[in-house]
Amino acid sequence: MLVIPAIDLREGRCVRLVEGRLDAETVYSDDPVAMAAAWQAQGARWLHVVDLDGAFAGKPKNLEVIREIICSVQIPVQVGGGIREMGAIEELLALGAGRVILGTVAIYRPELVQEACRRFGERVLVGIDARDGKVAIEGWGVTAQKDALELALEMKKIGVSRIVFTDIWRDGKLVGPNLQAIADLARASGLKIIASGGVSTLEDIVAVKGLAPLGVEAVIVGKALYAGTVTLAQALAAAAGQEA
């Protein structure tokens, strides 16, 4: 199972939010490019970059920093946040992003997701961010009247093969992932799942790894790495079933 470090960008800096709230921000680095290089040096095989400004604005806002991150590492980078037009998808992939993550458009413009999947295949992911089982969009500021599983099945039907699933109530809070929700979604959808939100301990990593037979292939780790409750080396070892 992959362990993917997260780099959340706001105003060019590497930050973490709690439950996606701008009033609950912690700045961890003024140099996200150096942070990306550090995660690569520590053994990361993918990076997860989110343009938080883009998520709230509805279009990418940190493209230059994203470009610098992609150019500074040799490992692939998946990018999300405010990607709601085909032009933005094309631009990010042209910059060298390994994958793009679509969120809000999956609700408002599923035909765009379908076309993107047709053109770019598995380089297109859908992020499903859930609050009490309902999908949250537009930087998590709006809750849609659609269940996470319902959206996952709709996306599968139009060509999506992999989703990033986040439990918003747990994001940035170091309270452990919502294992039941992850397992239920993986089992019922048959999609490849990248789990996100709440990882705080090595036991959490091991627990998510236990869901691999259901299709959970990776876990995104953010605050736990920045707050030091786990190291990337420990997380990678746990995901591989080894001692750090």
Coordinates of C-alpha atoms in Angstrom, one line a residue:
M1 CA 0.0 0.0 0.0
L2 CA 1.2 3.5 -0.9
V3 CA 1.7 6.2 1.7
I4 CA 1.3 9.6 0.0
P5 CA 2.4 12.7 1.9
A6 CA 0.1 15.7 1.5
I7 CA 1.1 19.3 0.6
D8 CA -1.7 21.7 1.0
L9 CA -1.1 25.1 -0.6
R10 CA -2.5 28.4 0.6
E11 CA -1.0 31.7 -0.6
G12 CA 2.1 29.8 -1.7
R13 CA 2.8 28.2 1.7
C14 CA 2.4 24.7 3.0
V15 CA -0.4 24.6 5.5
R16 CA -2.9 22.3 7.2
L17 CA -6.5 23.1 7.9
V18 CA -8.9 21.4 10.4
E19 CA -12.1 20.2 8.7
G20 CA -11.2 22.4 5.8
R21 CA -11.8 25.6 7.8
L22 CA -9.7 28.7 6.9
D23 CA -10.0 29.9 10.5
A24 CA -8.2 26.7 11.6
E25 CA -5.0 27.0 9.7
T26 CA -1.5 26.0 10.7
V27 CA 1.5 27.1 8.5
Y28 CA 4.1 24.3 8.4
S29 CA 6.5 25.7 5.8
D30 CA 7.0 28.8 3.7
D31 CA 8.8 26.6 1.1
P32 CA 6.5 23.8 -0.2
V33 CA 9.0 23.1 -3.0
A34 CA 11.6 22.2 -0.4
M35 CA 9.0 20.2 1.5
A36 CA 8.2 18.2 -1.6
A37 CA 11.9 17.4 -2.1
A38 CA 12.2 16.4 1.5
W39 CA 9.3 13.9 1.2
Q40 CA 10.9 12.4 -1.9
A41 CA 14.3 12.1 -0.1
Q42 CA 12.5 10.3 2.7
G43 CA 11.1 7.7 0.4
A44 CA 7.8 8.9 -0.9
R45 CA 6.7 7.4 -4.2
W46 CA 3.8 9.9 -4.8
L47 CA 2.9 13.3 -3.6
H48 CA -0.6 14.7 -3.0
V49 CA -0.8 18.5 -3.7
V50 CA -4.0 20.5 -3.0
D51 CA -4.5 24.0 -4.1
L52 CA -6.7 25.3 -1.2
D53 CA -6.9 28.8 -2.7
G54 CA -8.1 27.1 -5.9
A55 CA -10.7 25.0 -4.1
F56 CA -12.3 28.1 -2.6
A57 CA -11.9 30.3 -5.8
G58 CA -13.1 27.6 -8.2
K59 CA -10.0 27.8 -10.4
P60 CA -6.3 27.0 -9.7
K61 CA -4.4 29.7 -7.9
N62 CA -1.0 28.2 -7.1
L63 CA 0.0 27.1 -10.5
E64 CA 3.6 28.5 -10.3
V65 CA 4.3 26.7 -7.0
I66 CA 2.7 23.5 -8.3
R67 CA 4.9 23.7 -11.4
E68 CA 8.0 24.2 -9.2
I69 CA 7.1 21.2 -7.1
I70 CA 6.6 19.0 -10.1
C71 CA 9.9 20.1 -11.6
S72 CA 11.8 19.7 -8.3
V73 CA 11.0 16.0 -7.8
Q74 CA 11.3 12.8 -9.9
I75 CA 8.2 11.1 -8.3
P76 CA 4.7 11.7 -9.7
V77 CA 2.5 14.3 -8.2
Q78 CA -1.3 14.2 -8.1
V79 CA -3.0 17.6 -7.9
G80 CA -6.4 18.8 -6.8
G81 CA -8.2 22.0 -5.8
G82 CA -10.4 24.1 -8.0
I83 CA -10.1 22.1 -11.2
R84 CA -13.4 22.7 -12.8
E85 CA -12.6 23.3 -16.5
M86 CA -11.1 21.1 -19.2
G87 CA -8.5 23.9 -19.7
A88 CA -7.3 23.6 -16.1
I89 CA -7.0 19.8 -16.5
E90 CA -5.0 20.2 -19.7
E91 CA -2.8 22.8 -18.1
L92 CA -1.9 20.8 -15.0
L93 CA -1.2 17.7 -17.0
A94 CA 1.0 19.7 -19.4
L95 CA 2.9 21.0 -16.4
G96 CA 3.7 17.4 -15.6
A97 CA 1.1 16.4 -13.0
G98 CA 0.8 12.6 -12.9
R99 CA -2.9 12.8 -12.0
V100 CA -5.5 15.4 -11.5
I101 CA -8.3 15.2 -8.9
L102 CA -11.7 16.5 -9.8
G103 CA -14.3 17.2 -7.1
T104 CA -17.0 19.8 -7.5
V105 CA -17.4 19.2 -11.2
A106 CA -18.4 15.6 -10.4
I107 CA -21.6 17.0 -9.0
Y108 CA -22.2 19.9 -11.4
R109 CA -20.7 18.7 -14.7
P110 CA -20.3 15.0 -14.7
E111 CA -20.1 15.2 -18.5
L112 CA -16.8 17.0 -18.1
V113 CA -15.5 14.2 -15.9
Q114 CA -16.6 11.7 -18.5
E115 CA -14.8 13.5 -21.3
A116 CA -11.6 13.9 -19.2
C117 CA -11.6 10.2 -18.5
R118 CA -12.1 9.4 -22.1
R119 CA -9.1 11.6 -23.0
F120 CA -6.8 11.0 -20.1
G121 CA -7.8 7.7 -18.6
E122 CA -6.4 6.9 -15.2
R123 CA -4.7 10.2 -14.9
V124 CA -8.1 11.5 -13.9
L125 CA -9.3 10.9 -10.3
V126 CA -12.4 12.0 -8.5
G127 CA -12.2 13.3 -4.9
I128 CA -15.2 12.4 -2.8
D129 CA -15.2 14.4 0.4
A130 CA -17.9 13.4 2.8
R131 CA -19.5 15.1 5.8
D132 CA -21.9 12.7 7.6
G133 CA -22.0 10.6 4.4
K134 CA -23.0 13.5 2.2
V135 CA -20.7 14.9 -0.5
A136 CA -19.2 18.3 0.2
I137 CA -18.1 20.6 -2.6
E138 CA -16.8 24.1 -3.4
G139 CA -13.9 23.9 -0.9
W140 CA -16.2 21.9 1.5
G141 CA -18.3 25.0 1.9
V142 CA -21.4 23.4 0.3
T143 CA -23.0 20.0 1.1
A144 CA -24.7 18.4 -1.8
Q145 CA -27.8 16.2 -1.3
K146 CA -26.0 13.2 -2.6
D147 CA -24.4 10.3 -0.7
A148 CA -20.8 9.5 -1.2
L149 CA -21.6 6.0 -2.5
E150 CA -24.2 7.3 -4.9
L151 CA -21.6 9.6 -6.4
A152 CA -19.0 6.9 -6.5
L153 CA -21.2 4.6 -8.5
E154 CA -22.2 7.4 -10.9
M155 CA -18.5 8.2 -11.5
K156 CA -17.7 4.5 -12.0
K157 CA -20.4 4.4 -14.7
I158 CA -18.8 7.2 -16.7
G159 CA -15.3 5.9 -16.6
V160 CA -13.6 6.8 -13.3
S161 CA -11.5 3.9 -11.8
R162 CA -10.0 5.6 -8.8
I163 CA -11.2 8.0 -6.1
V164 CA -9.7 9.9 -3.2
F165 CA -12.1 9.5 -0.3
T166 CA -11.9 12.0 2.7
D167 CA -14.0 12.0 5.8
I168 CA -14.1 15.8 6.5
W169 CA -14.9 15.5 10.2
R170 CA -11.6 13.7 10.7
D171 CA -9.4 15.7 8.4
G172 CA -6.6 17.5 10.2
K173 CA -7.7 16.3 13.6
L174 CA -5.5 13.3 14.2
V175 CA -8.4 11.2 15.4
G176 CA -8.0 8.2 13.2
P177 CA -9.5 7.4 9.8
N178 CA -13.1 6.4 9.3
L179 CA -12.3 2.8 8.6
Q180 CA -15.9 1.6 8.4
A181 CA -16.8 4.3 5.8
I182 CA -13.7 3.6 3.7
A183 CA -14.4 -0.2 3.8
D184 CA -18.1 0.3 2.9
L185 CA -17.3 2.5 0.0
A186 CA -14.6 0.3 -1.4
R187 CA -16.7 -2.9 -1.0
A188 CA -19.9 -1.4 -2.5
S189 CA -18.3 0.6 -5.4
G190 CA -15.5 -1.8 -6.5
L191 CA -13.4 1.3 -7.2
K192 CA -9.7 1.7 -6.3
I193 CA -9.7 3.9 -3.2
I194 CA -7.1 6.3 -1.8
A195 CA -8.1 7.0 1.8
S196 CA -7.6 10.4 3.4
G197 CA -8.4 12.1 6.6
G198 CA -7.6 11.5 10.3
V199 CA -4.4 9.3 10.1
S200 CA -2.5 9.9 13.3
T201 CA -0.6 6.7 14.3
L202 CA 1.2 3.7 12.8
E203 CA -1.8 1.6 13.9
D204 CA -3.9 3.8 11.6
I205 CA -1.6 3.0 8.7
V206 CA -1.8 -0.7 9.5
A207 CA -5.6 -0.6 9.8
V208 CA -5.9 1.0 6.4
K209 CA -3.5 -1.5 4.9
G210 CA -5.9 -4.2 6.2
L211 CA -8.5 -2.8 3.8
A212 CA -6.2 -3.5 0.7
P213 CA -8.2 -6.6 -0.3
L214 CA -11.2 -4.4 -0.8
G215 CA -9.4 -2.1 -3.2
V216 CA -7.9 0.4 -0.8
E217 CA -4.5 1.0 -2.5
A218 CA -3.1 4.1 -0.8
V219 CA -3.5 6.4 2.2
I220 CA -2.8 10.1 2.2
V221 CA -1.0 11.4 5.4
G222 CA -0.8 15.1 6.2
K223 CA -0.9 16.5 9.7
A224 CA 0.5 13.4 11.3
L225 CA 3.7 13.9 9.3
Y226 CA 3.9 17.6 10.0
A227 CA 3.0 17.4 13.7
G228 CA 5.5 14.5 14.1
T229 CA 3.1 11.9 15.5
V230 CA 4.6 9.5 12.8
T231 CA 7.6 9.8 10.5
L232 CA 7.4 9.0 6.8
A233 CA 9.9 6.2 7.3
Q234 CA 7.8 4.7 10.0
A235 CA 4.6 5.0 7.9
L236 CA 6.3 3.5 4.8
A237 CA 7.6 0.6 6.9
A238 CA 4.1 0.0 8.4
A239 CA 2.5 0.1 5.0
A240 CA 5.0 -2.5 3.8
G241 CA 4.5 -4.7 6.9
Q242 CA 7.9 -4.0 8.2
E243 CA 9.5 -2.6 11.4
A244 CA 10.8 1.0 11.0

